[in-house]
XYZ file of C-alpha atoms in Angstrom:
729
model
C -21.979 62.756 -28.946
C -24.980 62.656 -26.588
C -24.114 62.094 -22.923
C -26.446 59.105 -22.749
C -24.554 57.303 -25.527
C -21.210 58.192 -23.926
C -22.237 56.611 -20.632
C -23.701 53.507 -22.328
C -20.585 52.900 -24.437
C -18.292 53.494 -21.448
C -20.158 50.920 -19.373
C -20.038 48.395 -22.217
C -16.320 48.745 -22.985
C -15.110 49.054 -19.372
C -17.255 46.304 -17.852
C -18.879 44.014 -20.408
C -15.686 43.059 -22.274
C -13.683 42.101 -19.116
C -16.703 40.273 -17.680
C -17.098 38.320 -20.929
C -13.436 37.292 -20.859
C -13.735 36.222 -17.226
C -16.876 34.172 -17.943
C -15.233 32.378 -20.873
C -12.082 31.682 -18.820
C -14.141 30.342 -15.910
C -16.192 28.217 -18.337
C -13.055 26.700 -19.850
C -11.407 26.110 -16.470
C -14.491 24.683 -14.732
C -15.462 22.351 -17.570
C -11.870 21.136 -17.939
C -11.737 20.386 -14.200
C -15.161 18.737 -14.379
C -13.994 16.383 -17.149
C -10.796 15.499 -15.271
C -12.708 14.934 -12.019
C -15.326 12.795 -13.798
C -12.652 10.479 -15.220
C -10.743 10.342 -11.925
C -13.959 9.552 -10.033
C -14.828 6.677 -12.375
C -11.262 5.345 -12.103
C -11.547 5.462 -8.294
C -14.882 3.601 -8.439
C -13.357 0.885 -10.626
C -10.422 0.536 -8.210
C -12.905 0.363 -5.311
C -14.774 -2.446 -7.090
C -11.472 -4.268 -7.689
C -10.561 -3.874 -4.017
C -13.877 -5.322 -2.827
C -13.542 -8.279 -5.209
C -9.972 -8.840 -3.993
C -11.237 -8.892 -0.397
C -13.890 -11.449 -1.355
C -11.391 -13.711 -3.155
C -8.728 -13.408 -0.422
C -11.238 -14.400 2.264
C -12.022 -17.633 0.377
C -8.330 -18.401 -0.265
C -7.444 -17.957 3.421
C -10.316 -20.212 4.451
C -9.301 -23.040 2.085
C -5.709 -22.750 3.352
C -7.074 -23.251 6.886
C -9.018 -26.330 5.724
C -5.750 -27.770 4.357
C -4.258 -27.562 7.875
C -7.089 -29.428 9.630
C -6.521 -32.951 10.989
C -9.389 -34.353 8.917
C -7.960 -33.101 5.604
C -4.320 -33.893 6.368
C -5.354 -37.489 7.122
C -6.655 -37.916 3.504
C -9.149 -40.379 5.030
C -12.616 -40.057 3.384
C -14.243 -41.305 6.572
C -12.886 -38.215 8.320
C -12.892 -35.407 5.771
C -16.220 -36.152 4.016
C -18.310 -35.692 7.230
C -16.181 -32.643 8.012
C -16.963 -31.180 4.568
C -20.685 -31.831 5.052
C -20.653 -29.950 8.352
C -18.714 -27.064 6.821
C -21.085 -26.776 3.839
C -24.022 -26.620 6.232
C -22.248 -24.056 8.418
C -21.230 -21.895 5.434
C -24.879 -21.772 4.337
C -24.436 -21.470 0.586
C -21.031 -19.783 0.441
C -19.541 -22.805 -1.362
C -21.296 -25.019 -3.886
C -19.125 -27.976 -2.829
C -15.932 -28.912 -0.949
C -13.740 -31.726 -2.242
C -10.292 -33.360 -2.060
C -8.175 -34.669 -4.958
C -5.292 -37.083 -4.436
C -2.000 -37.210 -6.342
C -3.576 -39.521 -8.920
C -6.151 -36.856 -9.794
C -9.121 -38.742 -8.309
C -11.462 -36.655 -6.190
C -13.908 -37.084 -3.302
C -17.181 -35.217 -2.704
C -19.734 -35.401 0.151
C -22.600 -36.042 -2.297
C -20.955 -38.679 -4.525
C -18.539 -41.583 -4.129
C -18.243 -45.248 -4.943
C -18.031 -47.336 -1.738
C -16.209 -50.043 -3.660
C -13.433 -47.576 -4.562
C -12.989 -45.976 -1.142
C -15.665 -43.315 -1.955
C -13.909 -41.920 -5.018
C -16.285 -40.173 -7.418
C -16.876 -42.414 -10.448
C -18.938 -42.254 -13.596
C -21.384 -44.685 -11.951
C -21.105 -44.823 -8.163
C -23.394 -47.886 -8.043
C -21.063 -49.960 -10.225
C -18.045 -51.365 -8.347
C -16.180 -51.619 -11.650
C -16.904 -48.048 -12.781
C -13.912 -45.889 -13.667
C -13.119 -43.038 -11.258
C -13.403 -39.470 -12.493
C -10.280 -37.323 -12.372
C -9.170 -33.677 -12.401
C -5.943 -34.044 -14.353
C -7.238 -31.868 -17.177
C -7.948 -29.005 -14.811
C -5.318 -26.255 -14.786
C -5.564 -25.773 -11.036
C -4.846 -29.513 -10.375
C -1.792 -29.392 -12.665
C -0.574 -26.233 -10.898
C -0.968 -27.530 -7.339
C -0.350 -31.285 -7.725
C 0.570 -32.509 -11.204
C 3.419 -30.068 -11.901
C 4.334 -29.371 -8.267
C 7.607 -31.315 -8.460
C 9.177 -29.489 -5.526
C 6.076 -30.021 -3.359
C 5.629 -26.355 -2.528
C 2.703 -25.102 -0.460
C 0.522 -23.122 -2.866
C -2.990 -21.747 -3.252
C -4.818 -21.123 -6.512
C -7.802 -19.144 -7.719
C -8.989 -20.545 -11.040
C -10.793 -19.158 -14.014
C -14.483 -20.102 -13.938
C -15.003 -23.699 -15.069
C -17.947 -25.998 -15.803
C -18.382 -28.598 -13.068
C -17.924 -32.245 -14.154
C -20.499 -33.334 -11.585
C -23.135 -30.556 -11.570
C -22.429 -28.834 -14.930
C -22.673 -25.514 -13.048
C -20.301 -22.671 -13.939
C -18.122 -22.149 -10.895
C -14.911 -20.676 -9.530
C -12.385 -23.004 -7.891
C -10.350 -21.985 -4.840
C -7.768 -24.632 -4.000
C -4.738 -25.256 -1.779
C -2.106 -27.988 -1.507
C -2.533 -30.648 1.211
C 0.438 -32.070 3.060
C 0.177 -35.151 5.231
C 1.432 -35.573 8.739
C 4.759 -36.632 7.211
C 4.952 -33.229 5.429
C 4.672 -34.923 2.029
C 2.364 -33.625 -0.691
C -0.824 -35.709 -0.630
C -3.048 -33.772 -3.009
C -5.221 -30.704 -2.871
C -8.362 -29.437 -1.152
C -10.716 -27.240 -3.133
C -13.963 -25.349 -2.896
C -16.245 -24.365 -5.729
C -18.032 -21.042 -5.617
C -21.001 -20.875 -7.950
C -20.228 -18.211 -10.527
C -23.771 -16.877 -10.118
C -22.765 -15.812 -6.588
C -19.802 -13.817 -7.978
C -22.080 -12.340 -10.651
C -24.603 -11.370 -7.967
C -21.808 -9.854 -5.863
C -20.630 -7.860 -8.898
C -24.181 -6.769 -9.726
C -24.688 -5.506 -6.161
C -21.388 -3.603 -6.262
C -22.358 -2.138 -9.622
C -25.792 -1.085 -8.337
C -24.423 0.449 -5.131
C -21.440 2.278 -6.626
C -22.835 3.470 -9.961
C -26.471 4.090 -8.964
C -25.813 7.841 -8.917
C -25.306 7.939 -12.683
C -28.082 8.213 -15.265
C -26.389 5.718 -17.583
C -26.180 1.938 -17.163
C -22.728 0.786 -16.058
C -21.075 -1.675 -18.463
C -18.805 -3.814 -16.278
C -16.571 -6.669 -17.394
C -14.382 -9.172 -15.521
C -11.386 -10.304 -17.571
C -9.011 -13.188 -16.841
C -5.255 -13.331 -17.445
C -5.905 -14.968 -20.829
C -8.284 -12.166 -21.822
C -11.458 -14.240 -21.416
C -14.642 -12.418 -20.393
C -16.053 -13.986 -17.229
C -18.493 -11.179 -16.521
C -19.880 -8.980 -19.266
C -22.961 -6.877 -19.880
C -23.459 -8.779 -23.156
C -24.531 -12.374 -22.257
C -23.327 -13.634 -25.659
C -19.720 -12.957 -24.632
C -19.866 -15.019 -21.404
C -18.485 -18.553 -21.028
C -21.106 -21.237 -21.838
C -21.294 -24.921 -22.723
C -20.975 -25.764 -26.404
C -24.200 -27.204 -27.827
C -25.217 -28.617 -31.182
C -28.119 -27.403 -33.330
C -30.508 -29.456 -31.156
C -29.298 -27.833 -27.940
C -27.456 -30.941 -26.726
C -24.152 -30.365 -24.883
C -21.119 -31.431 -26.928
C -18.471 -33.463 -25.047
C -14.818 -34.267 -25.697
C -13.095 -37.634 -26.134
C -13.108 -38.206 -22.363
C -16.875 -37.580 -22.241
C -16.403 -34.179 -20.545
C -18.460 -31.080 -21.548
C -16.771 -28.573 -23.877
C -17.069 -24.882 -22.942
C -16.963 -21.874 -25.294
C -15.584 -18.443 -24.297
C -15.031 -14.984 -25.808
C -11.656 -13.231 -25.543
C -10.865 -9.515 -25.386
C -8.354 -10.044 -28.185
C -11.259 -10.935 -30.457
C -12.426 -7.307 -30.185
C -11.501 -5.199 -33.246
C -10.318 -2.252 -31.123
C -6.511 -2.415 -30.737
C -6.743 -0.098 -27.727
C -8.543 -2.844 -25.769
C -5.646 -5.214 -26.462
C -3.179 -2.647 -25.079
C -5.406 -2.117 -22.031
C -5.343 -5.855 -21.264
C -1.543 -5.866 -21.455
C -1.551 -3.077 -18.858
C -3.901 -5.179 -16.696
C -1.448 -8.089 -16.910
C 1.247 -5.696 -15.650
C -1.014 -4.968 -12.624
C -1.557 -1.384 -13.746
C -4.673 0.745 -13.275
C -5.814 3.443 -15.658
C -8.054 4.170 -18.597
C -7.873 4.325 -22.378
C -9.924 6.201 -24.953
C -11.167 4.391 -28.060
C -13.943 4.306 -30.626
C -16.407 1.522 -29.828
C -17.074 -0.450 -33.016
C -20.549 -1.603 -31.942
C -21.878 1.927 -31.257
C -19.358 4.029 -33.226
C -19.060 6.254 -30.133
C -15.927 7.657 -28.551
C -15.644 5.720 -25.308
C -13.432 5.165 -22.275
C -12.332 1.885 -20.725
C -11.421 2.245 -17.033
C -9.564 -0.783 -15.660
C -7.899 -2.030 -12.474
C -6.281 -5.369 -11.533
C -7.752 -7.469 -8.735
C -4.875 -8.240 -6.393
C -4.064 -11.843 -5.450
C -5.916 -13.100 -8.556
C -5.496 -13.376 -12.312
C -8.520 -11.151 -12.924
C -8.991 -7.496 -13.772
C -12.168 -5.413 -13.604
C -13.074 -2.919 -16.333
C -15.812 -0.376 -17.012
C -16.742 0.846 -20.495
C -18.444 4.266 -20.639
C -19.125 6.486 -23.627
C -17.348 9.842 -23.739
C -20.761 11.505 -23.798
C -21.789 9.834 -20.505
C -18.441 10.537 -18.812
C -18.587 14.236 -19.629
C -22.335 14.782 -19.279
C -21.762 17.077 -16.279
C -19.249 19.095 -18.303
C -21.673 19.460 -21.201
C -24.423 20.537 -18.808
C -22.080 23.136 -17.312
C -21.261 24.485 -20.757
C -24.930 24.851 -21.628
C -25.652 26.489 -18.278
C -22.757 28.942 -18.582
C -23.795 29.819 -22.144
C -27.355 30.538 -21.013
C -26.078 32.586 -18.069
C -23.746 34.518 -20.360
C -26.510 35.308 -22.864
C -28.868 36.312 -20.062
C -26.173 38.428 -18.388
C -25.391 40.060 -21.731
C -29.035 41.007 -22.273
C -29.472 42.222 -18.698
C -26.274 44.233 -18.871
C -27.213 45.906 -22.164
C -30.612 46.856 -20.785
C -29.041 48.003 -17.509
C -26.485 50.131 -19.362
C -29.238 51.898 -21.303
C -31.379 52.369 -18.191
C -28.450 53.671 -16.131
C -27.511 56.131 -18.839
C -31.135 57.213 -19.133
C -31.474 57.537 -15.345
C -28.414 59.803 -15.259
C -29.215 62.003 -18.243
C -32.993 62.404 -17.953
C -32.909 64.286 -14.612
C -30.112 66.474 -15.934
C -32.114 67.290 -19.056
C -35.185 68.120 -16.992
C -33.173 70.292 -14.611
C -31.649 72.183 -17.526
C -35.032 72.852 -19.076
C -36.580 73.898 -15.775
C -33.644 76.095 -14.834
C -33.812 77.859 -18.199
C -37.524 78.535 -17.773
C -37.030 79.800 -14.219
C -34.169 81.992 -15.370
C -36.317 83.709 -18.024
C -39.395 83.913 -15.867
C -41.652 83.081 -18.790
C -40.358 79.500 -19.105
C -38.907 80.077 -22.576
C -35.319 79.092 -23.407
C -33.016 81.696 -24.889
C -30.699 79.527 -27.006
C -28.255 82.384 -27.536
C -27.257 82.145 -23.849
C -26.552 78.406 -23.778
C -23.252 77.207 -22.275
C -20.173 76.417 -24.302
C -20.362 72.692 -23.460
C -22.223 70.503 -25.939
C -23.792 68.103 -23.418
C -26.448 68.461 -20.699
C -23.946 69.039 -17.875
C -22.516 72.080 -19.670
C -25.982 73.526 -20.112
C -26.839 72.855 -16.460
C -23.687 74.666 -15.270
C -24.438 77.758 -17.354
C -28.092 77.766 -16.310
C -27.405 77.746 -12.564
C -24.897 80.577 -12.926
C -27.617 82.709 -14.480
C -30.186 81.564 -11.883
C -28.066 82.789 -8.938
C -29.299 86.407 -9.227
C -32.962 85.376 -9.357
C -32.576 83.085 -6.318
C -30.938 85.803 -4.187
C -33.832 88.187 -4.904
C -36.466 85.648 -4.009
C -34.598 84.522 -0.873
C -35.082 87.954 0.707
C -38.838 87.663 0.363
C -38.833 84.089 1.680
C -36.990 85.075 4.876
C -39.942 87.300 5.876
C -42.361 84.376 5.891
C -39.823 81.837 7.124
C -40.225 82.951 10.743
C -44.021 82.484 10.625
C -43.688 78.944 9.340
C -40.738 77.911 11.491
C -42.852 76.269 14.198
C -45.059 74.526 11.646
C -42.021 73.380 9.601
C -40.461 71.829 12.714
C -43.504 69.711 13.548
C -45.406 69.305 10.289
C -43.450 66.696 8.365
C -45.937 63.827 8.078
C -48.669 62.781 10.481
C -49.167 65.646 12.970
C -50.222 65.393 16.586
C -50.711 68.302 19.010
C -51.157 67.611 22.709
C -52.593 70.495 24.772
C -51.530 69.727 28.318
C -53.955 72.204 29.931
C -57.154 70.383 28.855
C -55.417 67.067 28.098
C -56.714 66.946 24.520
C -54.812 65.786 21.467
C -55.274 66.708 17.831
C -54.496 63.879 15.406
C -54.215 64.974 11.782
C -55.941 62.981 9.000
C -52.514 61.884 7.761
C -51.629 60.629 11.261
C -54.788 58.486 11.356
C -54.398 57.273 7.772
C -50.872 56.105 8.577
C -52.415 53.674 11.101
C -55.243 52.644 8.752
C -58.034 54.756 10.292
C -60.435 57.234 8.725
C -60.713 60.945 9.543
C -63.688 60.484 11.906
C -62.244 57.494 13.750
C -60.260 57.592 17.032
C -60.901 59.841 20.036
C -58.914 63.054 20.573
C -57.481 61.825 23.842
C -53.969 60.808 24.994
C -55.277 57.321 25.804
C -55.787 56.756 22.061
C -52.060 57.221 21.550
C -51.062 54.848 24.337
C -53.682 52.218 23.415
C -52.183 51.992 19.930
C -48.620 51.934 21.254
C -46.687 48.655 21.378
C -46.858 47.436 25.023
C -43.076 47.039 24.952
C -42.687 50.803 24.337
C -45.476 51.928 26.705
C -43.481 52.513 29.887
C -40.495 53.948 28.021
C -42.564 56.613 26.186
C -44.432 57.619 29.343
C -41.128 57.993 31.160
C -39.661 60.065 28.286
C -42.717 62.365 28.206
C -42.428 63.059 31.914
C -38.707 63.630 31.590
C -39.026 66.191 28.760
C -41.949 68.027 30.420
C -39.978 68.744 33.560
C -36.569 69.391 32.000
C -35.097 72.169 29.913
C -35.065 70.151 26.690
C -37.007 71.652 23.800
C -37.167 68.721 21.366
C -37.319 64.958 21.281
C -37.026 62.067 18.827
C -37.804 58.383 19.365
C -38.389 55.208 17.375
C -41.403 53.136 18.412
C -44.010 50.720 17.123
C -47.777 51.315 16.840
C -50.553 48.867 16.060
C -52.141 49.237 12.613
C -55.872 48.782 12.173
C -55.148 45.564 10.243
C -53.613 44.079 13.410
C -49.910 44.305 12.603
C -47.351 46.812 13.852
C -45.591 49.544 11.890
C -42.349 51.287 12.796
C -42.725 55.001 13.592
C -40.187 57.801 13.971
C -41.744 60.455 16.229
C -40.122 63.880 16.410
C -41.426 66.950 18.190
C -40.868 70.062 20.235
C -42.011 71.326 23.617
C -43.850 74.678 23.789
C -43.284 76.459 27.100
C -44.796 79.579 28.685
C -42.907 82.472 30.160
C -42.296 80.489 33.320
C -40.670 77.650 31.367
C -43.561 75.294 32.009
C -44.546 72.924 29.218
C -47.968 73.793 27.762
C -47.960 71.794 24.511
C -46.205 68.879 22.929
C -46.253 69.100 19.139
C -44.806 66.372 16.971
C -44.933 64.339 13.798
C -45.048 60.677 12.912
C -43.037 59.268 10.046
C -43.607 55.688 8.863
C -40.126 54.133 8.779
C -41.221 50.487 8.491
C -39.576 50.023 5.123
C -36.406 51.757 6.301
C -36.327 49.600 9.450
C -36.771 46.390 7.453
C -34.031 47.548 5.102
C -31.691 48.255 8.026
C -32.402 44.794 9.452
C -31.642 43.228 6.065
C -28.427 45.233 5.822
C -27.465 44.115 9.321
C -28.154 40.497 8.388
C -26.148 40.896 5.179
C -23.249 42.405 7.140
C -23.335 39.484 9.587
C -23.415 36.982 6.705
C -20.585 38.852 4.975
C -18.484 38.820 8.134
C -19.137 35.094 8.535
C -18.208 34.463 4.891
C -14.997 36.479 5.263
C -14.040 34.470 8.353
C -14.756 31.185 6.557
C -12.757 32.243 3.501
C -9.900 33.401 5.725
C -9.880 30.050 7.512
C -9.891 28.161 4.193
C -7.022 30.325 2.966
C -5.013 29.564 6.118
C -5.636 25.827 5.676
C -4.625 26.031 2.014
C -1.449 27.947 2.911
C -0.524 25.350 5.520
C -1.099 22.606 2.991
C 1.080 24.395 0.422
C 3.834 24.813 3.024
C 3.681 21.080 3.740
C 3.853 20.244 0.031
C 6.824 22.591 -0.378
C 8.684 20.435 2.149
C 7.958 17.080 0.451
C 9.553 15.265 -2.441
C 6.465 14.356 -4.481
C 7.987 11.270 -6.117
C 9.353 9.588 -2.990
C 6.956 11.059 -0.393
C 9.814 12.045 1.915
C 11.256 15.372 3.005
C 13.093 17.369 0.346
C 16.253 19.445 0.719
C 14.304 22.438 2.004
C 12.772 20.292 4.753
C 16.258 18.874 5.534
C 17.743 22.347 5.960
C 14.822 23.481 8.119
C 14.962 20.420 10.422
C 18.785 20.376 10.650
C 18.794 24.048 11.673
C 16.584 23.114 14.651
C 18.496 19.918 15.485
C 21.904 21.615 15.320
C 20.636 24.547 17.421
C 19.479 22.000 20.019
C 22.995 20.542 19.956
C 24.597 23.962 20.431
C 22.196 24.772 23.290
C 21.698 21.443 25.057
C 24.464 19.242 23.544
C 21.830 16.930 22.084
C 23.817 14.396 20.041
C 22.908 13.455 16.443
C 24.479 11.634 13.509
C 24.016 11.843 9.750
C 24.121 8.996 7.211
C 24.412 9.981 3.538
C 23.244 7.246 1.115
C 23.947 7.111 -2.629
C 22.519 4.570 -5.096
C 25.474 2.898 -6.829
C 25.790 3.325 -10.628
C 22.359 4.943 -10.763
C 23.088 6.884 -13.959
C 23.954 3.609 -15.679
C 20.710 2.157 -14.309
C 18.700 5.012 -15.857
C 20.550 4.704 -19.150
C 19.990 0.962 -19.273
C 16.433 0.615 -17.906
C 14.943 4.070 -18.450
C 13.956 6.848 -16.069
C 10.600 5.334 -15.135
C 12.293 2.177 -13.928
C 14.843 4.409 -12.172
C 12.050 6.216 -10.325
C 10.492 2.901 -9.270
C 13.876 1.656 -8.032
C 14.400 4.848 -5.986
C 10.938 4.423 -4.437
C 11.704 0.822 -3.411
C 15.092 1.791 -1.940
C 13.649 4.720 0.038
C 10.697 2.631 1.269
C 13.114 -0.095 2.400
C 15.310 2.381 4.295
C 12.286 4.145 5.787
C 10.756 0.876 7.058
C 13.863 0.090 9.115
C 14.382 3.541 10.646
C 13.343 4.345 14.178
C 10.358 6.579 14.797
C 12.588 9.552 15.676
C 14.818 9.078 12.603
C 14.060 11.037 9.429
C 15.005 10.508 5.772
C 15.293 13.278 3.169
C 16.131 13.477 -0.511
C 19.467 15.299 -0.734
C 20.092 15.110 -4.473
C 19.100 12.992 -7.490
C 19.912 9.568 -6.016
C 21.327 10.761 -2.668
C 19.382 10.501 0.606
C 20.197 11.796 4.059
C 19.127 10.073 7.278
C 19.184 12.246 10.406
C 19.532 10.128 13.552
C 18.953 11.978 16.858
C 20.746 10.630 19.954
C 22.790 8.158 17.860
C 26.600 7.906 17.902
C 28.607 7.514 14.697
C 29.419 3.880 15.581
C 25.733 3.125 16.044
C 25.006 4.984 12.807
C 27.651 2.896 10.997
C 26.104 -0.341 12.270
C 22.645 0.778 11.238
C 23.920 1.887 7.778
C 25.515 -1.524 7.162
C 22.240 -3.205 8.090
C 20.280 -0.939 5.725
C 22.769 -1.629 2.896
C 22.089 -5.351 3.345
C 18.323 -4.709 3.365
C 18.538 -2.788 0.087
C 20.604 -5.525 -1.534
C 18.005 -8.036 -0.318
C 15.428 -6.287 -2.493
C 17.221 -7.968 -5.433
C 16.428 -5.198 -7.885
C 18.157 -6.252 -11.105
C 20.993 -3.931 -12.278
C 23.000 -5.479 -15.110
C 25.119 -2.320 -15.456
C 26.522 -2.934 -11.937
C 29.178 -5.518 -11.232
C 26.962 -6.603 -8.300
C 24.147 -7.289 -10.804
C 21.790 -5.722 -8.207
C 20.839 -2.238 -7.119
C 23.077 -1.412 -4.133
C 23.782 1.653 -2.037
C 26.863 3.138 -0.413
C 26.767 5.169 2.798
C 28.896 7.699 4.630
C 28.424 8.324 8.377
C 29.332 11.294 10.540
C 28.579 12.419 14.093
C 28.229 16.031 15.195
C 31.447 17.252 16.865
C 32.199 20.026 19.322
C 33.966 22.103 16.636
C 30.970 21.978 14.274
C 29.496 25.481 14.070
C 26.940 24.441 11.460
C 25.267 21.239 10.381
C 26.853 21.660 6.921
C 30.166 20.575 8.471
C 28.583 17.286 9.617
C 27.082 16.702 6.160
C 30.479 17.461 4.587
C 32.155 14.752 6.685
C 29.435 12.245 5.823
C 29.962 13.136 2.152
C 33.697 12.436 2.482
C 32.912 9.133 4.152
C 30.530 8.302 1.297
C 33.266 8.869 -1.267
C 35.550 6.675 0.819
C 32.945 3.887 0.648
C 32.684 4.291 -3.126
C 36.450 4.187 -3.524
C 36.506 0.981 -1.485
C 34.236 -0.774 -3.974
C 30.682 0.508 -3.165
C 27.873 -1.456 -1.494
C 29.325 -0.598 1.906
C 29.327 2.032 4.641
C 32.291 4.137 5.715
C 33.189 6.375 8.640
C 35.903 9.046 8.721
C 37.227 9.921 12.167
C 38.857 13.384 12.389
């Protein structure tokens, strides 16, 4: 096989195949990460939107609760609270559409309506003293706060959007109970927020958060009942029911009837399941096939805390993963391009290696024969070009030795010329102070043969001013020393105006007395080499910087991994490895400085039965609540670790066992106060037992302290659980 084909195939099989596998692995890994990150990012944006809406709703609820505590409202006197409401509406500057009060009979009072004959209650005709008062008894929020509030509890309420009886404007009601000065329930105070303001707030959030995407965000606001209160499709929003003539239809009590669309009317069963998750205050996303577009789509959802609403975003799978698809196309193009470039490079590399060898073989054979004809009978035993080249040079050795003898005779004559004549030649005769500049020397600087004077000043006039003094000093030094040669790098001005980099090398010719009579040298244009060296230097600096940055990132990553290795990922507390590490330090401090510490070992009572009865997910949630409760009541210096499945260890520096026992009893009560249901326990609640132990003088290791706390724990269990125990040895 020809050497060229051998090299090409070797490059392909040793490099192209592994590179292809690496590219495909990177493509799969990067696109998979891109898809996961895209979905996580959208989920985070939806949760951010929910958080901002929750902040907006909570601010209104807190403000209405403050109104309920004012003297004007508590008095339930229209002469006091109506002027107060007017001032507040003016001060709020459009935040609320109206402020009003409803009494226990359901009648309500507004600043802009009221029948003077009926103590300013809003009636169907405020000019008629006999007109019937309007009421809010049909409203869910009135029933919640007043009508059904038999125990007269202080409550606040955020309603679904409703159609105003007085203005027929779609609005959101924020209301709170009102108690009189005698602490009796008197009614409720409410504020209406025009729904257009919430829609505008949502539209601004949508524009600010999702403006970076090329697709239009499809947001929806869903109530606890599944009703759409904000939707990209106007047909699905709540509106007043009208007849074929566009006239609003009213009920038996002459109140407008509203029409709404519910998520459960959607044909996709996945949307129904998503709403159930919203009701459970869960965030997440589901994948489904949208019936209106027949596209695979995602629904990202998040509950809005302190309200009965949830926010959701519907995005097609194509839009979610558009970055991933773009990456796949880019990687495919890069792979095809790299494949083509590599194939061409492999052929060119093989050709670059074999062509010179072939030429050398042919030339060597011709030189060997003297008449430039190849004697094929004397070819080497190898079948490729390298074998031929080896055989050829063996046969050339005799010819070269013969010719070398003749070359040595002329070598001495040309020695001086060979030392100086490399490129542009200059010859300075010191006796008459004249300088010969060769045509090549002048051409190097952009001048013709007849340009430039044969004088030393020509040299120094073209020299870079920065090198002027240095070169003059070096010339004087070499003239009056015993050195015979010199070499310097300098810059000279080109005829075009720029500077080129020059390597000047030369020798000193001396007379019998050792005095310098001539300076003979050459100029070599090294501009390209100098630029290359500068680039290499810059690349080395960049490489060193990159290595330092990568090293720093690696150190940060290692530290992060070490921290993760010490944490229990479910409970976000130290794990057993962290416990052993910290106890080694704490016990060593005790052995060295007698620094006291105690250990409390907690165990969740009947936890296996809890898991069997409620499931492991509920078990995990119960463990999280128990650990959070214990952690909240520990001192800053105290630490909690996961010791086993449902066992936790608290390390208490500078705490005696009696103090530890008192603290453990308090924590057991706190856990029981969580009232986590546990029907498999005779306490009917999730409880914990605890064993306490203090480090003693005979303890050589911390394991002995833990062992005593374990014994104390078993003592507490034997005594009936839901208690703390201490064993004194």
